[in-house]
Amino acid sequence: GRRLPRPTKTRILTVANQKGGVGKTTTTVNIAAALASAGLHVLVIDIDPQGNASTALGVPHHAEIDSIYDVLINDFPMSDVIQECPDIDHLYCAPATIHLAGAEIELVSLVAREQRLRRAIDEYVKFRQSNGEERLDFIFIDCPPSLGLLTVNAFCAANEVMIPIQCEYYALEGLSQLLKNIEMIQKHLNSDLTVSTILLTMYDGRTNLAAHVAADVREHFPKQVLRALIPRSVRISEAPSYQQTVMTYDPSSTGALSYLEAAAELAER
Ligand code: ADP
Ligand code: MG
């Protein structure tokens, strides 16, 4: 397969959009898998209590598994919870369990409640270094569909935000709220954060609507929108029920190829 250039330092991306069902998790796991299959070292941090990213990456995440919950709330080091994904080399996942559903409230009374993920990641990066392990190239954080403390933790830990946008009615609805929230984070909590990447997903080339939405988003965000479009594809939506990404489930499908293209663009930026 194709090899992609390694970034000069670890890039940390939060995949966010407070709307549910827009393709956050699908984008996270498939871009991560595409980058790892191109030779990069990639970690996915699942901070959605649903644990959909953990499922798609084939990583066990039942209630007894040590998870990102223990990192955020019980001060576990990240290295204690990270698992290797079964199908793709140097792809790792810090899974989410159902306990995370309570974390939103538990975090409120903790010290440095917005910075807990950032600190855990910093420590983990240092831990890998002192252990002589390969530097991570990308870390992706898969967010829940809300703007609560879990998502705030992700924004504080990241350098980049990646926003998946569904090519449907109301695509831009809620986007200005998201951008306002990101501005607040930039102002008060993390001045390094930029909205670097927008990915158009679930594109249905047969409809004028999808083309209009895509053109509209490109006009508003010419620098951020990736050229690659993710089509609406049954293979993409089937893969998670086999605990797989589309990259291994059907590597020659248009869905897999479009995620590879998006990943290559991202890596080459
Ligand atoms: P989110 O994480 O934003 O809630 P998901 O990634 O879970 O969204 O996607 C929502 C649903 O849409 C899932 O059932 C997923 O399998 C499906 N889906 C995502 N992307 C595509 C696509 N390109 N084509 C078809 N179905 C998709
Ligand atoms: Mg999700």
Coordinates of C-alpha atoms and ligand atoms in Angstrom, one line a residue:
G1 CA 0.0 0.0 0.0
R2 CA 0.8 3.7 -0.1
R3 CA 3.1 5.2 2.5
L4 CA 2.4 8.6 3.9
P5 CA 4.8 11.1 5.4
R6 CA 5.2 11.3 9.1
P7 CA 4.4 14.7 10.7
T8 CA 7.3 16.3 12.5
K9 CA 5.4 16.2 15.8
T10 CA 2.4 14.3 17.1
R11 CA -0.8 15.9 15.6
I12 CA -3.7 15.7 18.0
L13 CA -7.2 16.1 16.4
T14 CA -10.5 16.3 18.0
V15 CA -13.3 15.1 15.8
A16 CA -16.3 17.2 16.8
N17 CA -19.8 18.2 15.8
Q18 CA -22.5 18.5 18.5
K19 CA -25.0 16.9 16.1
G20 CA -25.3 13.1 16.4
G21 CA -25.1 10.8 13.5
V22 CA -23.1 13.1 11.2
G23 CA -20.2 10.6 10.8
K24 CA -17.8 11.6 13.6
T25 CA -17.0 8.1 14.7
T26 CA -17.0 6.7 11.2
T27 CA -14.6 9.4 10.2
T28 CA -12.4 9.0 13.2
V29 CA -11.9 5.2 12.9
N30 CA -11.6 5.1 9.2
I31 CA -9.1 8.0 8.8
A32 CA -7.1 6.5 11.8
A33 CA -7.1 3.1 10.1
A34 CA -6.2 4.5 6.7
L35 CA -3.2 6.4 8.3
A36 CA -2.1 3.4 10.2
S37 CA -2.3 1.2 7.2
A38 CA -0.1 3.7 5.4
G39 CA 2.6 3.1 8.0
L40 CA 1.9 5.8 10.6
H41 CA 1.5 5.3 14.3
V42 CA -2.0 6.3 15.4
L43 CA -4.0 6.4 18.6
V44 CA -7.8 6.8 18.8
I45 CA -9.1 8.0 22.1
D46 CA -12.8 7.2 22.5
I47 CA -14.5 9.6 24.8
D48 CA -18.1 8.9 23.8
P49 CA -19.9 6.7 26.4
Q50 CA -21.5 4.8 23.5
G51 CA -18.1 3.4 22.7
N52 CA -18.8 3.2 19.0
A53 CA -15.2 3.9 18.0
S54 CA -14.0 1.1 20.3
T55 CA -16.4 -1.3 18.8
A56 CA -15.4 -0.4 15.2
L57 CA -11.8 -0.8 16.1
G58 CA -12.5 -4.3 17.4
V59 CA -11.4 -3.4 21.0
P60 CA -13.2 -4.9 23.9
H61 CA -14.9 -2.2 26.0
H62 CA -17.3 -3.9 28.4
A63 CA -17.9 -2.5 31.8
E64 CA -15.0 -4.3 33.5
I65 CA -12.4 -3.1 31.0
D66 CA -10.0 -0.3 32.2
S67 CA -10.9 2.6 30.0
I68 CA -10.6 6.3 29.3
Y69 CA -13.0 6.8 32.2
D70 CA -10.3 5.5 34.6
V71 CA -7.8 7.9 33.0
L72 CA -10.1 10.9 33.4
I73 CA -11.6 10.2 36.8
N74 CA -9.3 7.7 38.6
D75 CA -5.9 9.1 37.4
F76 CA -4.9 5.9 35.6
P77 CA -2.0 6.4 33.2
M78 CA -3.1 6.2 29.6
S79 CA -0.6 3.3 29.0
D80 CA -2.7 1.1 31.4
V81 CA -5.9 1.4 29.2
I82 CA -4.6 1.5 25.6
Q83 CA -5.2 -1.6 23.5
E84 CA -3.7 -2.6 20.2
C85 CA -6.4 -2.9 17.5
P86 CA -6.5 -6.5 16.2
D87 CA -6.5 -5.9 12.4
I88 CA -4.1 -3.1 11.7
D89 CA -0.5 -2.6 12.9
H90 CA 0.4 0.4 15.0
L91 CA -3.2 1.4 15.5
Y92 CA -4.2 1.8 19.1
C93 CA -7.3 2.6 21.0
A94 CA -8.1 4.0 24.5
P95 CA -11.6 2.5 24.8
A96 CA -14.7 4.0 26.3
T97 CA -17.0 2.1 28.6
I98 CA -20.4 2.8 29.8
H99 CA -19.0 4.3 33.0
L100 CA -18.1 7.3 30.9
A101 CA -21.8 8.3 30.9
G102 CA -21.3 9.5 34.5
A103 CA -18.0 11.2 33.9
E104 CA -19.6 14.4 32.6
I105 CA -21.0 15.0 36.1
E106 CA -18.1 13.5 38.1
L107 CA -15.7 15.8 36.3
V108 CA -17.4 18.9 37.6
S109 CA -16.0 18.6 41.1
L110 CA -12.5 17.5 40.0
V111 CA -9.3 19.7 40.0
A112 CA -8.3 20.9 36.5
R113 CA -11.5 19.4 35.2
E114 CA -11.0 20.7 31.6
Q115 CA -7.4 19.7 31.4
R116 CA -7.4 16.1 32.5
L117 CA -7.3 14.5 29.1
R118 CA -4.5 16.9 28.0
R119 CA -2.4 16.0 31.0
A120 CA -2.9 12.3 30.5
I121 CA -1.9 12.6 26.8
D122 CA 1.2 14.7 27.7
E123 CA 2.2 12.1 30.2
Y124 CA 1.6 9.2 27.8
V125 CA 3.7 10.9 25.1
K126 CA 6.6 11.3 27.6
F127 CA 6.1 7.7 28.8
R128 CA 6.5 6.4 25.2
Q129 CA 9.5 8.5 24.7
S130 CA 11.3 7.3 27.9
N131 CA 10.4 3.7 27.0
G132 CA 12.1 4.1 23.6
E133 CA 8.8 3.5 21.8
E134 CA 8.0 5.0 18.4
R135 CA 6.5 8.5 18.5
L136 CA 2.8 8.7 17.7
D137 CA 2.0 10.5 14.5
F138 CA -1.6 11.1 15.0
I139 CA -4.0 11.1 18.0
F140 CA -7.7 11.3 17.2
I141 CA -10.3 12.0 19.9
D142 CA -13.8 10.8 19.1
C143 CA -16.3 13.1 20.9
P144 CA -19.8 12.6 22.1
P145 CA -22.6 14.6 20.4
S146 CA -22.6 17.4 23.0
L147 CA -20.6 20.3 24.1
G148 CA -20.1 19.1 27.7
L149 CA -17.0 18.7 29.8
L150 CA -15.9 15.6 27.9
T151 CA -15.8 17.5 24.6
V152 CA -14.2 20.5 26.4
N153 CA -11.5 18.1 27.6
A154 CA -11.0 17.0 24.0
F155 CA -10.7 20.6 22.8
C156 CA -8.2 21.4 25.5
A157 CA -6.1 18.4 24.6
A158 CA -6.0 18.9 20.8
N159 CA -4.2 21.2 18.4
E160 CA -6.7 20.7 15.6
V161 CA -10.4 20.3 15.3
M162 CA -11.8 18.1 12.4
I163 CA -15.4 18.6 11.7
P164 CA -17.4 16.1 9.6
I165 CA -20.3 17.6 7.9
Q166 CA -23.1 15.5 6.5
C167 CA -24.2 16.6 3.0
E168 CA -27.8 17.0 3.9
Y169 CA -30.4 19.6 4.8
Y170 CA -29.4 21.6 7.9
A171 CA -25.8 20.7 7.4
L172 CA -24.7 24.1 8.5
E173 CA -27.2 24.4 11.3
G174 CA -25.4 24.2 14.6
L175 CA -22.1 24.9 13.0
S176 CA -21.9 28.5 14.0
Q177 CA -22.6 27.4 17.6
L178 CA -19.8 24.9 17.4
L179 CA -17.4 27.5 16.0
K180 CA -18.4 30.0 18.8
N181 CA -17.7 27.3 21.4
I182 CA -14.3 26.7 19.8
E183 CA -13.6 30.4 19.9
M184 CA -14.3 30.4 23.6
I185 CA -11.9 27.5 24.1
Q186 CA -9.3 29.3 22.1
K187 CA -9.7 32.5 24.1
H188 CA -9.8 31.0 27.6
L189 CA -8.4 27.5 27.6
N190 CA -6.3 26.5 24.6
S191 CA -4.9 29.2 22.3
D192 CA -3.2 26.5 20.1
L193 CA -6.5 25.1 18.8
T194 CA -7.4 25.6 15.2
V195 CA -10.2 24.3 13.0
S196 CA -7.9 22.7 10.5
T197 CA -10.1 20.2 8.6
I198 CA -13.6 19.8 7.4
L199 CA -14.7 16.6 5.8
L200 CA -17.9 16.2 3.7
T201 CA -19.5 12.9 4.5
M202 CA -22.4 10.8 3.4
Y203 CA -22.3 12.4 0.0
D204 CA -25.0 11.2 -2.4
G205 CA -23.8 12.2 -5.9
R206 CA -27.3 11.5 -7.3
T207 CA -28.9 14.5 -5.6
N208 CA -28.6 18.2 -6.3
L209 CA -29.0 18.8 -2.6
A210 CA -25.7 17.1 -1.7
A211 CA -23.9 19.0 -4.5
H212 CA -25.4 22.3 -3.2
V213 CA -24.4 21.6 0.4
A214 CA -20.9 20.6 -0.6
A215 CA -20.4 23.8 -2.7
D216 CA -21.9 25.9 0.1
V217 CA -19.5 24.5 2.7
R218 CA -16.5 24.9 0.4
E219 CA -17.4 28.5 -0.2
H220 CA -17.6 29.2 3.5
F221 CA -14.4 27.2 4.5
P222 CA -12.2 27.1 1.4
K223 CA -9.0 26.3 3.3
Q224 CA -10.4 23.7 5.7
V225 CA -12.5 21.5 3.4
L226 CA -10.7 18.4 2.1
R227 CA -11.0 17.7 -1.6
A228 CA -11.9 14.1 -0.9
L229 CA -15.6 13.5 -0.4
I230 CA -16.9 10.5 1.5
P231 CA -19.8 8.9 -0.4
R232 CA -22.8 7.4 1.3
S233 CA -21.9 3.7 1.2
V234 CA -23.4 0.6 2.6
R235 CA -20.0 -1.0 3.1
I236 CA -19.0 1.9 5.4
S237 CA -22.1 1.4 7.5
E238 CA -21.8 -2.4 7.6
A239 CA -18.2 -2.5 8.8
P240 CA -18.8 -1.7 12.5
S241 CA -21.1 -4.7 13.0
Y242 CA -18.0 -6.9 12.1
Q243 CA -15.9 -4.9 14.6
Q244 CA -14.0 -3.5 11.6
T245 CA -13.2 -0.4 9.8
V246 CA -14.1 -0.3 6.1
M247 CA -10.3 -0.3 5.5
T248 CA -10.1 -4.0 6.3
Y249 CA -13.8 -4.9 5.8
D250 CA -13.8 -4.0 2.1
P251 CA -10.5 -2.3 1.2
S252 CA -11.3 -1.9 -2.5
S253 CA -14.7 -0.3 -1.9
T254 CA -15.3 3.3 -2.8
G255 CA -15.8 4.1 0.9
A256 CA -12.4 2.7 1.8
L257 CA -10.7 4.5 -1.1
S258 CA -12.3 7.8 -0.3
Y259 CA -11.2 7.6 3.4
L260 CA -7.6 6.7 2.1
E261 CA -7.7 9.8 0.0
A262 CA -8.9 12.0 2.8
A263 CA -6.2 10.5 5.1
A264 CA -3.5 11.2 2.5
E265 CA -4.7 14.8 2.1
L266 CA -4.7 15.3 5.9
A267 CA -1.2 13.8 6.3
E268 CA 0.2 15.9 3.5
R269 CA -1.1 19.2 4.8
Ligands
ADP1 P1 -21.6 10.2 14.9 O1 -20.4 9.6 15.5 O2 -21.4 11.6 14.4 O3 -22.8 10.0 15.8 P2 -21.5 7.9 13.1 O4 -20.2 7.9 12.5 O5 -21.8 6.9 14.2 O6 -22.0 9.4 13.5 O7 -22.5 7.7 11.9 C1 -23.9 7.7 12.1 C2 -24.5 6.5 11.3 O8 -24.3 6.8 9.9 C3 -23.9 5.2 11.6 O9 -24.9 4.2 11.5 C4 -22.9 5.0 10.4 O10 -22.6 3.6 10.1 C5 -23.6 5.7 9.3 N1 -22.6 6.3 8.3 C6 -21.6 7.1 8.6 N2 -20.9 7.4 7.5 C7 -21.6 6.8 6.5 C8 -21.4 6.8 5.1 N3 -20.4 7.5 4.5 N4 -22.3 6.0 4.3 C9 -23.3 5.4 4.9 N5 -23.5 5.4 6.2 C10 -22.7 6.1 7.0
MG2 MG -20.1 8.8 17.4

